[in-house]
Amino acid sequence: LMAACSNAQQSSSLLQAYSMRTGAISQTLEGKGGGSIQALHYNHNGSLLAAGTSDGLLQLYDLRSNSVIMEWSAHKGAALRSVQFGPDETSLFTSACDGTVREWSAHMTGKELWSRQIGSSEAPVSISVSPEGKQLVAALGEQHFAVCSVEKSEGGGG
């Protein structure tokens, strides 16, 4: 499956999943909020889809039930640029125009597990988490990137 999005209406965004085999739309989901969807990432088996919006909202869709199962303001209004499931899929990583990358619980709505200020003059454009979940690399624009360790504190947000 391939997912695409549009913001034809001001009050919501449409996510459309296409069959890679036939090119036909296989599923349509309606997002909430006024922001356009900027970032998408499937979980390992394609049953969940994470979406980040231009107004900082992170949404988690269950593709079996065609519904949003979790959503929260992930970056206080800053546009999300990238979203990725963590290696064990118990968390989600996001980057935004506010220059931060964050890790969120995929089981507790809005629970921040870790954050780091990455960009000062350049906000992270894209992120990738290592297979063991201990490092994150962030593309910061033209020929710049940052690598950081993912260190979770007991209270989260560390």
XYZ file of C-alpha atoms in Angstrom:
158
model
C 0.000 0.000 0.000
C 0.999 3.571 -0.596
C -0.569 6.490 1.288
C -1.140 9.979 -0.074
C -2.906 12.973 1.379
C -4.742 16.091 0.325
C -6.249 19.069 2.072
C -9.048 19.993 -0.311
C -11.210 21.092 2.615
C -10.078 23.513 5.319
C -11.608 21.461 8.157
C -9.935 18.122 7.452
C -7.328 16.225 5.489
C -7.984 13.121 3.428
C -5.615 10.173 3.483
C -5.913 7.793 0.585
C -4.178 4.420 0.449
C -3.433 3.080 -3.012
C -2.748 -0.485 -4.069
C 0.757 -0.666 -5.515
C -0.381 -3.547 -7.711
C -3.440 -1.930 -9.322
C -2.988 1.778 -8.598
C -6.588 1.935 -7.353
C -7.611 3.664 -4.127
C -8.051 0.915 -1.552
C -8.928 3.062 1.468
C -9.848 6.652 2.335
C -9.490 8.104 5.832
C -10.483 11.531 7.049
C -8.137 13.379 9.357
C -9.049 15.979 11.924
C -7.879 19.531 12.375
C -7.121 22.262 9.904
C -3.497 21.419 9.167
C -2.364 19.581 6.083
C -0.630 16.236 6.482
C 3.132 16.640 6.062
C 4.578 13.271 7.158
C 3.443 9.632 7.039
C 4.849 6.317 8.257
C 3.384 2.772 8.299
C 4.119 0.304 11.084
C 5.827 -2.994 10.141
C 2.690 -4.821 8.971
C 0.745 -1.889 7.544
C -2.068 -2.013 10.092
C -1.228 1.386 11.623
C -0.346 4.670 9.962
C 1.188 7.648 11.781
C 0.530 11.095 10.293
C 2.019 14.462 11.242
C 0.357 17.748 10.281
C 1.389 21.303 9.494
C -0.165 22.499 12.767
C 1.831 20.072 14.957
C -0.816 17.366 15.399
C 0.285 13.717 15.512
C -2.396 11.210 14.530
C -2.333 7.420 14.698
C -4.737 5.619 12.350
C -5.917 2.020 12.684
C -6.283 0.946 9.061
C -8.370 -2.116 9.978
C -11.113 0.028 11.554
C -10.573 3.138 9.345
C -10.315 5.390 12.373
C -8.014 7.718 14.273
C -7.171 5.863 17.486
C -4.869 8.483 19.023
C -4.027 12.123 18.390
C -2.291 14.926 20.240
C -0.458 18.189 19.765
C 3.104 16.942 19.409
C 5.042 20.170 18.813
C 2.757 22.974 20.076
C 1.734 24.246 16.648
C 5.066 23.745 14.852
C 4.713 21.867 11.555
C 5.775 18.234 11.750
C 8.345 17.341 9.126
C 8.937 13.652 9.819
C 7.350 10.804 11.756
C 8.624 7.267 12.276
C 7.682 4.262 14.386
C 10.359 3.167 16.823
C 12.019 -0.220 16.191
C 9.743 -2.130 18.578
C 6.697 -0.019 17.599
C 5.955 0.984 21.195
C 6.908 4.552 20.350
C 6.835 7.188 17.601
C 9.589 9.671 16.734
C 8.780 13.112 15.307
C 10.695 16.125 14.061
C 9.271 19.587 13.524
C 9.978 23.133 12.407
C 10.621 24.083 16.053
C 14.016 22.359 15.741
C 13.217 19.441 18.045
C 12.995 15.695 17.688
C 10.807 13.826 20.152
C 9.859 10.288 21.054
C 6.269 9.557 22.072
C 4.575 6.535 23.613
C 2.437 4.662 21.076
C 0.277 3.389 23.947
C -0.307 6.515 26.068
C -1.692 9.518 24.202
C 0.653 12.515 24.359
C 3.240 10.874 26.664
C 6.637 12.265 25.695
C 9.469 9.807 26.348
C 12.452 11.797 25.084
C 13.253 15.060 23.320
C 16.246 16.906 21.983
C 16.792 20.315 20.416
C 18.616 19.530 17.158
C 18.425 22.487 14.843
C 19.021 26.114 15.646
C 19.242 27.785 12.256
C 18.054 24.674 10.373
C 15.117 22.569 11.582
C 15.222 18.786 11.047
C 13.747 17.907 7.654
C 13.821 14.133 8.018
C 14.766 11.622 10.706
C 15.758 7.975 10.872
C 16.073 5.822 13.982
C 18.649 3.045 14.227
C 17.343 -0.554 14.287
C 18.060 -0.895 18.018
C 16.491 2.510 18.782
C 19.586 3.950 20.463
C 20.574 6.524 17.834
C 18.738 8.986 15.662
C 20.022 10.828 12.618
C 18.362 14.043 11.478
C 18.793 15.686 8.092
C 19.087 19.425 8.671
C 19.050 20.685 5.137
C 21.596 21.018 2.424
C 24.565 18.768 3.284
C 24.043 18.899 7.065
C 22.931 16.206 9.469
C 23.075 15.484 13.182
C 23.432 12.174 15.010
C 22.347 11.878 18.618
C 21.884 9.190 21.240
C 18.346 8.400 22.308
C 18.464 8.418 26.091
C 15.228 7.949 27.932
C 14.821 9.230 31.472
C 12.499 7.661 34.022
C 10.113 10.605 33.888
C 10.253 10.992 30.107
C 10.913 14.220 28.263
C 14.627 13.947 29.024
